[in-house]
């Protein structure tokens, strides 16, 4: 019997196995994105932008036009592509460090201008690629390379609520949601809705995905799922936050 | 369209044909944790990084639910339900 791997059609098979660590959530987010691209039949139109950070390991991930940008600058690069070629479906793919720290101004202003692009942000509670430093999304008390005694909320504040921030800034027509790799089917639905929102020309669309970084968390599979399913949702609420035509859930 | 012929191994269970593409499996174990019937285990067959891959062991238990395939970040598992 000849069986082939069940990869999304839009994945570029010759670059698989992909470059992410064993158990990395990026693979699951990109699986959900790949299936969403397939189901919407938009592969030929997609321009995929990835950031610095582990997201850049996806520079050759899809059989789609792809561009890799400077840290935090994926949103404006992809915005430029969309303005020059409004017929393209433009996706900015980034990490939490890229989107909420060094690229926060770009995310905020793209949302404020209601740019017709789709931003997808992988929240793994740390700067993964550089070895696990504290990020804006690091949980209170969570130990990282740069918060060895745990994040102290007195001096370092609380985790950034990205989608809530974007939803507060974005105008009517925007789509904002937070999914999780613990529910890939739901995550795919959110990403599909975000892309559909761009196709319909409604406005900005943004999906944050709660995701695992077993390498820097130093977690085995059981502890990785536990952190994603039990710890992260205490600060990050999963669901649709803003949809065109109606106010959040 | 398949351009890569990944190394693979098949295990027949009572209700499913379980295919593990060892050429894709990185041995992360996410699938083992999510198998609702606890029938997935580490295999003696190594994956792409030389770490154990996975296979179902209590053959009657696999329900062909496909959860393991769904949560694999590397698309290393294919589950076919037997008729
Ligand atoms: C302007 C700039 N500042 C800092 C860096 C160093 N740097 C590379 S990756 C990275 C962190 C990425 O973290 P995140 O965006 O959360 O992505 P992850 O790797 O966790 O997916 C940093 C700070 C850089 N490349 N460019
Ligand atoms: S360091 Fe973390 S985010 Fe980066 S590839 Fe490895 S597991 Fe994924
Ligand atoms: S198909 Fe379901 S029951 Fe069978 S090994 Fe996979 S997760 Fe377990
Ligand atoms: S989830 Fe995939 S890569 Fe990880 S151990 Fe299971 S089959 Fe291998
Ligand atoms: Mg990160």
XYZ file of C-alpha atoms and ligand atoms in Angstrom:
383
model
C 0.000 0.000 0.000
C 1.465 3.363 -0.914
C 0.871 5.962 1.751
C 2.254 9.504 1.615
C 2.511 12.018 4.463
C -0.637 14.053 4.899
C 1.014 17.477 4.573
C -0.959 20.533 3.484
C -0.694 20.926 -0.292
C 0.795 24.415 0.151
C 3.734 23.025 2.203
C 6.960 22.707 0.261
C 7.681 19.042 0.722
C 11.334 19.030 -0.262
C 12.129 21.229 2.769
C 10.587 18.724 5.195
C 11.332 17.686 7.874
C 11.202 21.402 8.644
C 13.800 23.232 10.698
C 11.855 23.668 13.962
C 12.885 21.763 17.109
C 11.123 18.529 18.078
C 7.684 19.403 19.482
C 7.862 23.088 18.530
C 4.468 24.774 18.234
C 5.520 26.698 15.125
C 5.027 23.466 13.135
C 1.430 23.178 14.328
C 0.606 26.827 13.613
C 2.046 26.472 10.105
C 0.091 23.237 9.617
C -3.118 25.110 10.499
C -2.084 27.962 8.184
C -1.205 25.537 5.362
C -4.574 23.810 5.609
C -6.366 27.169 5.703
C -4.512 28.277 2.537
C -5.470 24.981 0.859
C -9.129 25.183 1.835
C -9.415 28.773 0.595
C -7.508 27.819 -2.606
C -5.303 30.935 -2.386
C -1.832 29.382 -2.605
C -1.022 31.126 -5.907
C -1.895 34.527 -4.435
C -0.200 34.302 -1.048
C 2.801 36.430 -0.135
C 4.220 35.031 3.090
C 6.452 37.221 5.249
C 8.375 35.869 8.221
C 10.219 37.730 10.960
C 13.538 37.291 12.734
C 13.189 34.739 15.507
C 12.269 31.107 15.033
C 9.545 32.208 12.622
C 12.328 32.809 10.070
C 12.903 29.057 9.941
C 9.814 29.087 7.709
C 11.494 31.104 4.934
C 11.315 28.074 2.630
C 8.335 26.383 4.289
C 5.583 27.015 1.728
C 5.306 26.790 -2.013
C 4.316 30.457 -1.937
C 6.168 33.713 -2.575
C 8.035 34.305 0.676
C 10.067 37.140 2.153
C 12.121 37.214 5.344
C 12.419 40.575 7.041
C 14.252 42.378 9.854
C 13.135 41.749 13.429
C 9.659 43.179 14.039
C 9.414 44.607 10.510
C 7.375 41.892 8.845
C 4.114 43.786 9.316
C 5.238 46.933 7.408
C 7.015 44.893 4.712
C 3.906 42.856 4.041
C 1.791 46.036 4.220
C 3.964 47.496 1.449
C 3.451 44.408 -0.693
C -0.317 44.608 -0.164
C -0.436 48.301 -1.116
C 1.575 47.656 -4.277
C -0.329 44.470 -5.162
C -3.814 44.567 -3.606
C -4.676 41.337 -5.447
C -2.222 39.377 -3.271
C -3.092 37.723 0.050
C -0.407 39.027 2.391
C 0.542 37.242 5.606
C 2.938 38.521 8.284
C 4.192 35.678 10.490
C 6.083 36.562 13.679
C 6.928 35.711 17.273
C 5.804 37.440 20.456
C 9.155 39.219 20.823
C 8.938 40.443 17.244
C 5.308 41.541 17.449
C 4.918 42.851 21.003
C 8.392 44.218 21.792
C 10.611 45.343 18.946
C 7.807 45.477 16.361
C 4.980 46.644 18.615
C 4.772 50.057 16.928
C 4.285 48.382 13.563
C 1.547 46.079 14.815
C -0.231 48.936 16.594
C -0.110 51.287 13.611
C -1.052 48.663 11.034
C -4.077 47.901 13.206
C -4.857 51.616 13.593
C -4.697 52.104 9.811
C -6.796 48.970 9.319
C -4.318 47.586 6.779
C -5.858 44.787 4.707
C -3.271 42.211 5.766
C -3.242 39.177 8.051
C -0.785 39.014 10.944
C -0.200 35.714 12.722
C 1.779 35.836 15.961
C 3.208 32.828 17.797
C 3.126 33.350 21.566
C 5.612 31.015 23.255
C 6.230 33.191 26.334
C 9.877 33.828 25.451
C 12.493 34.843 22.894
C 12.954 31.370 21.485
C 15.644 31.747 18.882
C 18.115 33.627 21.079
C 17.986 31.087 23.888
C 14.899 31.751 25.980
C 15.056 35.307 27.333
C 12.071 36.991 28.999
C 9.530 38.374 26.522
C 6.536 40.707 27.018
C 4.440 37.512 27.192
C 6.479 35.707 29.865
C 4.105 34.600 32.636
C 4.404 36.062 36.154
C 6.847 33.954 38.127
C 8.060 32.159 35.006
C 11.810 31.528 34.958
C 13.750 32.425 31.821
C 17.410 33.120 31.038
C 16.903 36.777 31.969
C 14.405 36.257 34.808
C 16.193 33.484 36.731
C 14.057 34.063 39.845
C 10.852 34.233 37.816
C 9.190 37.268 36.208
C 8.662 39.843 38.935
C 5.498 41.788 38.117
C 6.538 44.739 40.337
C 9.510 45.539 38.158
C 8.555 43.797 34.884
C 4.788 44.165 34.712
C 2.256 41.638 33.497
C 2.096 39.701 30.204
C 1.104 41.792 27.180
C -2.467 41.137 26.070
C -1.774 41.388 22.351
C -5.093 40.556 20.682
C -6.979 42.628 23.279
C -4.681 45.571 22.499
C -5.122 45.157 18.745
C -8.899 44.816 19.109
C -9.016 48.042 21.133
C -7.116 49.947 18.424
C -8.565 48.400 15.271
C -11.600 49.865 13.516
C -14.799 48.140 12.484
C -13.998 45.503 9.879
C -11.035 44.043 11.735
C -10.856 40.408 12.800
C -8.961 39.508 15.995
C -8.688 36.128 17.711
C -6.505 34.067 20.001
C -6.152 30.367 19.295
C -3.920 27.635 20.663
C -1.939 24.710 19.272
C -3.810 22.618 21.844
C -6.841 22.999 19.546
C -5.521 22.872 15.988
C -8.967 22.637 14.375
C -10.171 25.797 16.128
C -6.872 27.550 15.342
C -7.367 26.714 11.663
C -10.899 28.139 11.767
C -9.569 31.399 13.241
C -6.768 31.646 10.684
C -9.227 30.906 7.897
C -11.569 33.634 9.145
C -8.623 36.033 9.322
C -7.621 35.281 5.728
C -11.239 35.485 4.572
C -11.436 38.921 6.205
C -8.511 40.031 4.047
C -10.046 38.460 0.934
C -13.277 40.339 1.643
C -11.298 43.567 2.049
C -12.863 44.251 5.448
C -9.738 45.333 7.280
C -6.867 44.207 9.477
C -6.839 40.627 10.706
C -4.795 39.265 13.569
C -4.501 35.822 15.157
C -2.295 35.058 18.145
C -1.514 31.372 18.709
C -0.557 30.001 22.124
C 2.357 27.743 21.326
C 5.069 25.597 22.866
C 8.852 26.026 22.997
C 9.987 22.772 24.617
C 13.659 23.542 23.948
C 13.780 26.715 26.042
C 11.067 25.713 28.497
C 13.084 22.520 29.114
C 9.848 20.541 29.126
C 9.066 16.996 28.064
C 5.917 16.373 26.020
C 3.663 16.012 29.060
C 4.929 19.244 30.658
C 4.748 21.081 27.325
C 1.042 20.300 26.915
C 0.440 21.112 30.580
C 2.018 24.559 30.205
C 0.077 25.353 27.010
C -3.248 24.031 28.294
C -3.186 25.002 31.987
C -0.657 27.807 32.596
C -0.948 30.009 29.513
C -4.791 30.298 29.477
C -4.657 31.765 32.997
C -3.355 34.963 31.371
C -4.342 34.521 27.729
C -8.023 33.898 26.972
C -8.678 31.802 23.873
C -11.489 32.916 21.571
C -12.596 35.409 18.927
C -12.151 38.932 20.279
C -13.366 41.089 17.404
C -15.237 40.066 14.281
C -16.516 42.326 11.505
C -20.042 43.500 12.068
C -20.194 42.533 15.726
C -18.401 43.309 18.966
C -16.444 40.476 20.721
C -17.854 37.388 22.392
C 2.993 15.288 -5.423
C 5.724 13.461 -3.561
C 9.302 14.460 -4.147
C 10.805 12.893 -1.018
C 10.552 9.210 -0.247
C 10.618 9.311 3.542
C 11.604 6.240 5.501
C 8.480 4.718 6.996
C 7.087 1.853 9.008
C 3.563 0.457 9.123
C 1.805 -1.221 12.016
C -1.570 -2.868 11.594
C -3.899 -2.612 14.554
C -7.351 -4.093 14.826
C -9.089 -0.948 13.543
C -6.357 0.969 11.740
C -3.304 0.946 9.552
C -0.813 3.136 11.393
C 1.976 4.634 9.277
C 4.867 6.416 10.937
C 7.187 8.286 8.582
C 10.370 7.844 10.594
C 12.059 10.147 8.098
C 9.876 12.952 9.496
C 9.467 11.946 13.154
C 11.619 14.007 15.532
C 10.664 12.018 18.625
C 8.987 14.888 20.464
C 6.341 12.692 22.097
C 3.451 15.159 21.704
C 1.389 12.422 20.008
C 1.986 9.891 22.792
C 0.576 12.310 25.364
C -2.540 13.006 23.273
C -3.479 9.422 22.394
C -6.804 9.014 24.223
C -6.407 5.250 24.610
C -2.737 5.388 25.703
C -1.829 2.922 23.005
C 1.038 4.918 21.468
C 4.525 4.190 22.813
C 8.170 4.789 22.000
C 9.385 2.518 19.225
C 12.729 0.763 18.767
C 12.760 2.208 15.244
C 14.597 5.523 15.265
C 13.373 8.762 13.754
C 15.139 11.362 11.633
C 17.269 12.668 14.526
C 18.246 9.221 15.789
C 15.772 9.403 18.663
C 12.964 6.855 19.158
C 9.938 7.214 16.918
C 6.502 5.987 17.981
C 4.142 3.090 17.314
C 0.923 1.654 18.727
C 1.511 -1.347 20.958
C -1.813 -2.510 22.423
C -3.287 -3.200 19.021
C -6.883 -3.651 20.080
C -6.951 -0.233 21.730
C -6.344 2.034 18.749
C -9.690 3.515 17.728
C -8.303 5.132 14.546
C -9.351 8.499 15.976
C -6.471 10.312 14.271
C -5.590 12.502 17.263
C -1.908 11.521 17.048
C -1.745 12.627 13.402
C -3.563 15.882 14.188
C -1.112 17.003 16.884
C 2.087 15.988 15.091
C 3.938 19.212 14.138
C 5.840 17.301 11.459
C 2.990 15.393 9.736
C 4.808 12.131 10.470
C 1.723 9.982 11.149
C -1.016 8.795 8.818
C -3.972 6.838 10.201
C -6.211 4.840 7.905
C -9.369 3.356 9.326
C -9.954 -0.260 8.321
C -13.283 -0.938 6.654
C 16.757 44.515 15.669
C 17.119 43.214 16.303
N 17.179 43.108 17.651
C 17.469 41.931 18.238
C 17.722 40.837 17.477
C 18.077 39.529 18.138
N 17.009 38.561 18.078
C 16.991 37.577 17.158
S 15.730 36.499 17.362
C 15.177 37.368 18.711
C 14.021 36.903 19.542
C 12.863 36.345 18.800
O 11.844 36.023 19.705
P 10.361 35.926 19.217
O 10.020 37.056 18.345
O 9.491 35.711 20.421
O 10.352 34.618 18.299
P 10.571 33.080 18.716
O 11.996 32.765 18.386
O 10.254 32.945 20.159
O 9.590 32.337 17.860
C 15.994 38.464 18.975
C 15.791 39.405 20.113
C 17.667 40.972 16.068
N 17.880 39.944 15.260
N 17.365 42.161 15.506
S 13.756 27.336 20.122
Fe 11.607 27.080 20.720
S 10.411 28.301 19.236
Fe 12.475 28.008 18.385
S 12.304 26.186 17.053
Fe 13.008 25.494 19.072
S 11.148 24.950 20.205
Fe 10.541 26.203 18.434
S -5.415 6.906 16.063
Fe -6.093 7.589 18.101
S -6.119 5.720 19.353
Fe -4.924 5.243 17.519
S -2.781 5.638 18.117
Fe -3.573 7.554 17.170
S -4.358 8.755 18.892
Fe -4.098 6.651 19.646
S 4.271 14.066 17.334
Fe 5.136 13.511 15.343
S 7.318 14.039 15.474
Fe 6.512 14.015 17.574
S 6.945 11.905 18.296
Fe 4.862 11.904 17.464
S 5.104 11.273 15.318
Fe 7.136 11.876 16.062
Mg 8.701 33.921 21.165
